[in-house]
Short mmCIF file of C-alpha atoms in Angstrom, two decimals:
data_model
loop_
_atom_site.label_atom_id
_atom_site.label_comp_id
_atom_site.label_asym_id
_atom_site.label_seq_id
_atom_site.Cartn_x
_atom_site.Cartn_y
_atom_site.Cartn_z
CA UNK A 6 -13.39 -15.24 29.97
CA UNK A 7 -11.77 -12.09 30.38
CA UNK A 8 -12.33 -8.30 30.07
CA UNK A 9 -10.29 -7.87 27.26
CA UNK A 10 -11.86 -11.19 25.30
CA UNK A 11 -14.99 -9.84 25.73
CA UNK A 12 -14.21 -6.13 24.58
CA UNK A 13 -12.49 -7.25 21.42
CA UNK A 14 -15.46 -9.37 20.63
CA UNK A 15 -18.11 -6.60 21.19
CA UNK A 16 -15.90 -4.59 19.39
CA UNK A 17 -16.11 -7.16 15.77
CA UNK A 18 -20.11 -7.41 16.33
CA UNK A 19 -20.28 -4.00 16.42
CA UNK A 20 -18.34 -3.92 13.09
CA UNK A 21 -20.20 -6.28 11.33
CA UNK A 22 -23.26 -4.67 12.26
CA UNK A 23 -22.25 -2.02 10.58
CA UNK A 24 -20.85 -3.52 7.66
CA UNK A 25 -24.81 -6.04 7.00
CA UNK A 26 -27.16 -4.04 8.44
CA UNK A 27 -26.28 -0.38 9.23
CA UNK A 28 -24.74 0.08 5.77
CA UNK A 29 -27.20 -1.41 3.89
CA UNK A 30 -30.34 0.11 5.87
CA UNK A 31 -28.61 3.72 4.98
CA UNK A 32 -27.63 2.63 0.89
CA UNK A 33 -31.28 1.46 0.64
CA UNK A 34 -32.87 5.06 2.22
CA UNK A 35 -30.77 6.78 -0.53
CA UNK A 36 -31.31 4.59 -3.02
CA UNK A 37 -29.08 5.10 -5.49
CA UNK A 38 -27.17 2.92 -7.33
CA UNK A 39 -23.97 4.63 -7.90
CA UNK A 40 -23.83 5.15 -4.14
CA UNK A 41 -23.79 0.96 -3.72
CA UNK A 42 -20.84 1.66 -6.74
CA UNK A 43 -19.08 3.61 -4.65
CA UNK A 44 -19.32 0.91 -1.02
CA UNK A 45 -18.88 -1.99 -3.26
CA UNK A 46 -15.47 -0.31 -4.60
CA UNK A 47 -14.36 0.62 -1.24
CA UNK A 48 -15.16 -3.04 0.06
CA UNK A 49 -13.32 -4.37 -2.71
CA UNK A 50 -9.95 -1.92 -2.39
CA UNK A 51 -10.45 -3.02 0.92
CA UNK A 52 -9.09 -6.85 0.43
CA UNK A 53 -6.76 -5.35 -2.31
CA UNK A 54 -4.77 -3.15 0.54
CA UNK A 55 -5.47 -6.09 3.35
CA UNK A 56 -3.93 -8.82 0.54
CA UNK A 57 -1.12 -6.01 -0.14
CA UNK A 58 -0.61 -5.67 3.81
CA UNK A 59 0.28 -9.59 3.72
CA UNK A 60 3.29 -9.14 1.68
CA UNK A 61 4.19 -5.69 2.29
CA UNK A 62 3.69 -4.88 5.69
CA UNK A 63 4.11 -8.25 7.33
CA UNK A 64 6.26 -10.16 4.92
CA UNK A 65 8.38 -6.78 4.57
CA UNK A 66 8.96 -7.01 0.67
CA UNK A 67 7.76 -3.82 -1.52
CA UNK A 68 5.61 -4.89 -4.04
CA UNK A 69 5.15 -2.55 -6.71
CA UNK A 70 2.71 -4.47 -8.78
CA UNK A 71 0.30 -5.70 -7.05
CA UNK A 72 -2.52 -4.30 -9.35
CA UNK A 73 -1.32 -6.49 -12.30
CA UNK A 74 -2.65 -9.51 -10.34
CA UNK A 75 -5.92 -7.74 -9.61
CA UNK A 76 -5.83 -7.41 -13.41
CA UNK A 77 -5.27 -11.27 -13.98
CA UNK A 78 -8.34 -11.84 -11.84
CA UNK A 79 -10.58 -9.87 -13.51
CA UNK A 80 -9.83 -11.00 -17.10
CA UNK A 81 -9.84 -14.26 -15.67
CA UNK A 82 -13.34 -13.69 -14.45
CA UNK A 83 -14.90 -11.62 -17.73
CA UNK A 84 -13.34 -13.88 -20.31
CA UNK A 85 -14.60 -17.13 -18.58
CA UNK A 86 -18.16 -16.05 -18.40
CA UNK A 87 -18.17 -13.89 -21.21
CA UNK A 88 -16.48 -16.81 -23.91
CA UNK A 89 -17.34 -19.89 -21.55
CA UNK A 90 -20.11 -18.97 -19.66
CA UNK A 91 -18.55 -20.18 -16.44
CA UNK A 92 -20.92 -18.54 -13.68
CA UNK A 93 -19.44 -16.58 -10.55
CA UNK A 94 -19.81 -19.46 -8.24
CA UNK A 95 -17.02 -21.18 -10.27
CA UNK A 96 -15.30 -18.22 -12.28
CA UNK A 97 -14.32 -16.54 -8.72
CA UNK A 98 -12.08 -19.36 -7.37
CA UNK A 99 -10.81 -19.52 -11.05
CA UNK A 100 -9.29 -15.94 -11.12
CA UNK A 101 -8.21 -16.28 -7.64
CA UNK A 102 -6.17 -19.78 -8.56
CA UNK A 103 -5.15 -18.01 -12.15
CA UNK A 104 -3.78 -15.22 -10.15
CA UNK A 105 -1.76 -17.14 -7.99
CA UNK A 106 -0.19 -19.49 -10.66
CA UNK A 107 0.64 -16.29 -12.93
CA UNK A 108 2.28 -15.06 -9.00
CA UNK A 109 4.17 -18.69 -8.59
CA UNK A 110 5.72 -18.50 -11.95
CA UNK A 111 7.00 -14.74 -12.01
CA UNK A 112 7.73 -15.71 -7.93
CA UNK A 113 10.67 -17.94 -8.93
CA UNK A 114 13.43 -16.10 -10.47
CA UNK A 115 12.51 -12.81 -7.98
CA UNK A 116 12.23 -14.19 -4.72
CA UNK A 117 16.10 -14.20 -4.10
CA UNK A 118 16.18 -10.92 -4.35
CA UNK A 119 16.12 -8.08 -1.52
CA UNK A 120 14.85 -4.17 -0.46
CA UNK A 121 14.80 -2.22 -3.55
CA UNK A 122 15.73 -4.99 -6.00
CA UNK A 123 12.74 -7.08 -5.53
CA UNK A 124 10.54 -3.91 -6.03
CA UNK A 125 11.78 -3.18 -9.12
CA UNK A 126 11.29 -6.45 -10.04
CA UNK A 127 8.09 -6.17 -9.11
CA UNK A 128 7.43 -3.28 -10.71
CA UNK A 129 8.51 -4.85 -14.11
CA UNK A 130 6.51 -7.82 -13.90
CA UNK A 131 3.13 -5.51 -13.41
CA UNK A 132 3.92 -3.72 -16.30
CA UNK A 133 4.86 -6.88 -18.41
CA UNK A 134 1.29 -7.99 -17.14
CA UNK A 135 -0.29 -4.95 -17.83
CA UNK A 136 1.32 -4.63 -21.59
CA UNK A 137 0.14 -8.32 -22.15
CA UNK A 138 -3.45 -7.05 -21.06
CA UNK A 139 -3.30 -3.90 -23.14
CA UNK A 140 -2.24 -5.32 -26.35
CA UNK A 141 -2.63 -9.43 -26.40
CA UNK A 142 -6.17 -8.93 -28.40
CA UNK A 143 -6.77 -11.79 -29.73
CA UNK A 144 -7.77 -12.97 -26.19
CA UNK A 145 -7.98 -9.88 -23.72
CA UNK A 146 -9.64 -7.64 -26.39
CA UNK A 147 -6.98 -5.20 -25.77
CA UNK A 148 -7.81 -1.56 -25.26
CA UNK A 149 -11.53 -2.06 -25.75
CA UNK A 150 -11.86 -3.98 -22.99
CA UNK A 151 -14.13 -6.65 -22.13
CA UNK A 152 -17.76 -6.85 -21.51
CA UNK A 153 -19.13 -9.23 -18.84
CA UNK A 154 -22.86 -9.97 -19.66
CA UNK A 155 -23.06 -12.58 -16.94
CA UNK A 156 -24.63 -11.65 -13.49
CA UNK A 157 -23.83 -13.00 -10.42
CA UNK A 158 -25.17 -15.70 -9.21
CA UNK A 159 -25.07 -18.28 -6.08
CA UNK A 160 -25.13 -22.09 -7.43
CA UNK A 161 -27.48 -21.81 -10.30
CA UNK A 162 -29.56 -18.55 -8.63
CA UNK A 163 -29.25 -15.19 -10.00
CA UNK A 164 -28.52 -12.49 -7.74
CA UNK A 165 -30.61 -9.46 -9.23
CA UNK A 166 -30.90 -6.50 -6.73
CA UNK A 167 -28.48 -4.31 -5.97
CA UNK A 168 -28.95 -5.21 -2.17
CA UNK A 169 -28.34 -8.73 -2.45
CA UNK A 170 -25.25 -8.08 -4.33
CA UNK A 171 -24.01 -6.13 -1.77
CA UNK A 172 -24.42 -8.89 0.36
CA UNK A 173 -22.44 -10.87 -2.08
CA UNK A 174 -19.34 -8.86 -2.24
CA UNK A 175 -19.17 -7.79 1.62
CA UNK A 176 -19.55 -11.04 2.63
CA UNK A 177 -16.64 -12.55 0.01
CA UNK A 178 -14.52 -9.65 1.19
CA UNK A 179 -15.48 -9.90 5.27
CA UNK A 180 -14.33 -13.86 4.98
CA UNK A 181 -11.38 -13.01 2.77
CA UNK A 182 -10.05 -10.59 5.11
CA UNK A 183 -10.52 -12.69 8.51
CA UNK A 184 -8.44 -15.85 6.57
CA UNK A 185 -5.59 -13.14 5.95
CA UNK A 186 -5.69 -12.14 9.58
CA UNK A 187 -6.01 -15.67 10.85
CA UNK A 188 -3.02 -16.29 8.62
CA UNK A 189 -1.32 -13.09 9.69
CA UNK A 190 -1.95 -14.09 14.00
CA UNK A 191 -0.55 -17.36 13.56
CA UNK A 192 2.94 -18.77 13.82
CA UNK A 193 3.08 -18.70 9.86
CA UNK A 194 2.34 -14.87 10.27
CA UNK A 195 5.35 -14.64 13.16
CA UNK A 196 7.66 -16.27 10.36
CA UNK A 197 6.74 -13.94 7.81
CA UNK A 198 7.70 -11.29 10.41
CA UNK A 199 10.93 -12.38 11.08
CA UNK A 200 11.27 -11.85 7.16
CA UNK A 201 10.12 -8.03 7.56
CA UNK A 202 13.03 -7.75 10.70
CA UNK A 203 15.95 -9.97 9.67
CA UNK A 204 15.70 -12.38 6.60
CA UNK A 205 19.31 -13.45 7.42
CA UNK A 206 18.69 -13.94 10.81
CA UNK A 207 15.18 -15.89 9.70
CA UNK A 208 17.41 -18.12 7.49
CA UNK A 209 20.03 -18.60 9.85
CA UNK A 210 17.19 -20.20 12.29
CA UNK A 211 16.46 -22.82 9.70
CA UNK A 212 13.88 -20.35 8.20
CA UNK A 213 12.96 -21.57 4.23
CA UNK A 214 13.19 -17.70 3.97
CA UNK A 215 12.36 -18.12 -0.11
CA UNK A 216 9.64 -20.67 0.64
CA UNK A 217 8.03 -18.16 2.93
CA UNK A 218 8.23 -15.06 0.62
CA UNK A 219 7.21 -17.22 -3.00
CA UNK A 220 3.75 -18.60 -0.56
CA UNK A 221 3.00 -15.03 0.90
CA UNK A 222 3.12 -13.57 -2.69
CA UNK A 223 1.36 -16.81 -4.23
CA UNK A 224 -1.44 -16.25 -0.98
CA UNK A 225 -1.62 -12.10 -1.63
CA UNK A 226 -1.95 -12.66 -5.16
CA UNK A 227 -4.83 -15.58 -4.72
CA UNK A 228 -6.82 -12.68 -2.79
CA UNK A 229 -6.18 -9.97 -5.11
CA UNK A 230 -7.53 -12.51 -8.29
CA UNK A 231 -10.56 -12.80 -5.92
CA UNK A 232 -10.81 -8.73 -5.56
CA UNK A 233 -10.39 -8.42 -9.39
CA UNK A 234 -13.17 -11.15 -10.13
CA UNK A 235 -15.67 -8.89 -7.72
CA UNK A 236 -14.44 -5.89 -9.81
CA UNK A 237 -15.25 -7.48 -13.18
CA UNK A 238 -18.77 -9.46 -12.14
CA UNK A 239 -19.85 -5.95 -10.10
CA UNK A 240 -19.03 -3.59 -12.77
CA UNK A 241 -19.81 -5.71 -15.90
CA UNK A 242 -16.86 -4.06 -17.98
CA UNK A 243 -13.43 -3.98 -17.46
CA UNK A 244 -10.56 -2.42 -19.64
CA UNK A 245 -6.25 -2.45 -18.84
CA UNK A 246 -6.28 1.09 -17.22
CA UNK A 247 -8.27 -0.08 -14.50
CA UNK A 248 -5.18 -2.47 -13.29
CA UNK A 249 -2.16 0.15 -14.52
CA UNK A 250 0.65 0.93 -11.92
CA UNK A 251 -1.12 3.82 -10.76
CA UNK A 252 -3.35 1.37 -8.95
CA UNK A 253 -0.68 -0.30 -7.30
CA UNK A 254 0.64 2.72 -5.93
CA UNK A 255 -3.01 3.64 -4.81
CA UNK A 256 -3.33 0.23 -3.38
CA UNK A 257 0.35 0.77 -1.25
CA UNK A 258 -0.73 4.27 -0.08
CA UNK A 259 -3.59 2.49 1.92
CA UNK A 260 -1.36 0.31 3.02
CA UNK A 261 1.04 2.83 4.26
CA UNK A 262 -1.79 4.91 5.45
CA UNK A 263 -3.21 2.91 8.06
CA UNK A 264 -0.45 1.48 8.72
CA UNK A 265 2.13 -1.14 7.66
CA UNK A 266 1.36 -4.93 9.68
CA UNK A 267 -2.29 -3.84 10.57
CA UNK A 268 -5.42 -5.65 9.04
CA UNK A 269 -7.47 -2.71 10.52
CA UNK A 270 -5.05 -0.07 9.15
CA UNK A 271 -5.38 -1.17 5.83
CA UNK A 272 -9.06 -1.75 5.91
CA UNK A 273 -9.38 2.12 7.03
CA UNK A 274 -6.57 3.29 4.78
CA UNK A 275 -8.42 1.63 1.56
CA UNK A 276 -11.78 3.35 2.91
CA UNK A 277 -10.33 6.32 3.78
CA UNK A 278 -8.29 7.02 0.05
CA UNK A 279 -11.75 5.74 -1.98
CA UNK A 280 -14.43 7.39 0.10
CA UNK A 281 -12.72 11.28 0.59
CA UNK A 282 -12.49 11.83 -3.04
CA UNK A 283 -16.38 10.89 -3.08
CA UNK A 284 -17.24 13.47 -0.61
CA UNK A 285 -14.91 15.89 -2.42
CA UNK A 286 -16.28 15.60 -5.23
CA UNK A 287 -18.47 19.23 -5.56
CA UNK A 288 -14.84 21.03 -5.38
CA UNK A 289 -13.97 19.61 -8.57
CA UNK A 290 -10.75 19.15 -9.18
CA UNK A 291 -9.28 20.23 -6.14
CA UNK A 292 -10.09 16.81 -4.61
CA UNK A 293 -6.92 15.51 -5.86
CA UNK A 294 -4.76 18.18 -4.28
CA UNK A 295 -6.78 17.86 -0.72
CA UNK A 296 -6.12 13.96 -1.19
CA UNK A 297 -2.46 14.31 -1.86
CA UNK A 298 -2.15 17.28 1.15
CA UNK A 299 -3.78 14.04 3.55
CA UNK A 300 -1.15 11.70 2.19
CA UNK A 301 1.64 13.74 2.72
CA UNK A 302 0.64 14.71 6.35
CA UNK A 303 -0.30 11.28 7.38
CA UNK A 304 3.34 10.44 6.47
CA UNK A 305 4.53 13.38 8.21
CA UNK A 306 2.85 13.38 11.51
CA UNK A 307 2.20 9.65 11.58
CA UNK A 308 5.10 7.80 10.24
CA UNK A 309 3.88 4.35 12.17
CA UNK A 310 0.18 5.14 10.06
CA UNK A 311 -3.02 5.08 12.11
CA UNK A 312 -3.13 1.41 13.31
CA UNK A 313 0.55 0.25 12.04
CA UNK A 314 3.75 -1.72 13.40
CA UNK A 315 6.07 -0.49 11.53
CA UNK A 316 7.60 3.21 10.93
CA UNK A 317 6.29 3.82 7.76
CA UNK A 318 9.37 6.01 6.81
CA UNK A 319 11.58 3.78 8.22
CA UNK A 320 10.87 0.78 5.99
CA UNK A 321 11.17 2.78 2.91
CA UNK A 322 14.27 3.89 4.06
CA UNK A 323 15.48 0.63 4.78
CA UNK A 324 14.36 -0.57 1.40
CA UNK A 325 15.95 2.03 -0.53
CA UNK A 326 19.08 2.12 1.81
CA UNK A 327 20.20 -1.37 2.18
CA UNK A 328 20.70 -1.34 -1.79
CA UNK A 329 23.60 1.47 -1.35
CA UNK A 330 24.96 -0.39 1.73
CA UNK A 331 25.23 -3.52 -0.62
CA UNK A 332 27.47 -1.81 -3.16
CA UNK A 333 30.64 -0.81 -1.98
CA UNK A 334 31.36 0.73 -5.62
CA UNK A 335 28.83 3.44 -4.63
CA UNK A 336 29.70 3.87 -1.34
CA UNK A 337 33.25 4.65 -2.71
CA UNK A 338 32.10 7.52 -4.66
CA UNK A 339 29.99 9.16 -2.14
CA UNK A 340 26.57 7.09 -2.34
CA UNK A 341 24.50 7.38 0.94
#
């Protein structure tokens, strides 16, 4: 067994230490329960970035709407225990299968599409969601949200303290996040990547390059549906500003911030952008501007992120760039 083996192992026990019995030793001597709010939100975020990372930072397509399917989960969730009374045990595969069917069927007339094109198209069909969440009231209750009365429970048992919920949600999230990397450190993973470098060249070595890109979004969208479910069942009330595009842009800034291709990165990214504007909060408003000043410098001075494998700047150039380089009309006129 070598060094390294062992090193890398000590390193995840020391982690998940930290994440079942550090954590909940220090959220137990404070006792409060917004503070178990605030972890179980930044645990949550957490497989929202990581399921973003899958499509975005390994895959290599901008997804501008990844929210929308976080939104899909959580209705999914509410409205099946709150009209149905389906329990957690069986209403969180349910918004994680909803999520991905909603992701399959939007999938098949975008997935042809490249760089900016596809995030636009993306960006359409989380709004489309998002409108259909906002104002389809005979069933989502429109702006007044929805009201889940339901707690969670584990095959028949009710979870009732705020500890043992904890336990819940980290433990969802912690086995979420080790299939994506699984997925992610496989040969599957190494074929998404040669999407991210060259999707031509991936197709032109008998790649199914559309295949690939319809099951990472189907796969990313399954995990967000499972992050939206925890949302609903944790905060027992959920409304369509909670999954607006503002939260997909939140959720891509964590991705970018620790780094595009990295698991870790995004873990720390979603941490880092939901726990700083916690521990900002006594100067008020100024948290945002102190937030966006981090952003912007982490992009400056670390274009690669803090754990990423990928320029940062450079994929959103290439994105943006290859759509100009496509259309010789624009090129004609001056178009960079």
């Amino acid at each position: 067994m070598s060094k390294d083996f062992i090193q890398s192992a000590g390193l995840k026990l020391a982690i998940l230490a930290v994440i079942f019995v550090a954590l909940p030793v220090l959220l137990e001597y404070l006792s409060k329960g917004y503070i178990y709010q605030v972890v179980m939100t930044a645990l949550i975020f957490s497989l929202l970035a990581v399921s973003l990372q899958l499509v975005t930072g390994i895959a290599g397509l901008l997804h501008l709407g990844h929210a929308a399917f976080y939104g899909v989960g959580a209705y999914i969730a509410a409205l099946a225990g709150a009209d149905y009374g389906i329990g957690f045990t069986l209403g969180l595969p349910l918004a994680g299968l909803g999520a991905a069917a909603i992701a399959f069927v939007v999938a098949l007339p975008t997935m042809r599409l490249v760089s900016i094109y596809f995030a636009v198209a993306t960006l359409g069909i989380g709004q489309m969601i998002f409108l259909v969440l906002q104002n389809w009231v005979e069933v989502t209750k429109g702006p007044n949200g929805v009201s889940l009365n339901s707690e969670i429970e584990l095959f028949g048992y009710p979870v009732e303290s705020e500890l043992g919920i904890y336990f819940v949600v980290a433990t969802i999230v912690c086995v979420s996040i080790w299939v994506i990397h699984r997925l992610s450190h496989s040969y599957y993973g190494n074929a998404l990547r040669s999407l991210r470098e060259d999707d031509q060249c991936a197709d032109a070595m008998g790649i199914n390059t559309v295949r690939l890109k319809i099951e990472s979004f189907m796969i990313s969208s399954f995990f967000a549906g499972i992050a939206g479910a925890l949302w609903a069942y944790t905060t027992r009330y959920i409304s369509p500003v909670d999954f607006d595009f503002a939260e997909s842009i939140l959720i891509l800034a964590m991705v970018v911030v620790g780094g595009l291709g990295s698991i870790p990165g995004a873990v720390i990214g979603a941490l880092l952008l939901i726990l700083l504007p916690e521990v900002l909060r006594d100067v008020g408003d100024m948290r945002n501007v102190i937030v966006g000043f981090v952003l912007f410098f982490s992009i400056l001075f670390l274009p690669k992120g803090l754990f990423g494998e990928v320029p940062s700047l450079n994929f959103i150039r290439r994105q943006f760039g290859s759509a100009w380089q496509d259309n010789p009309d624009k090129q004609k006129v001056g178009w960079k």
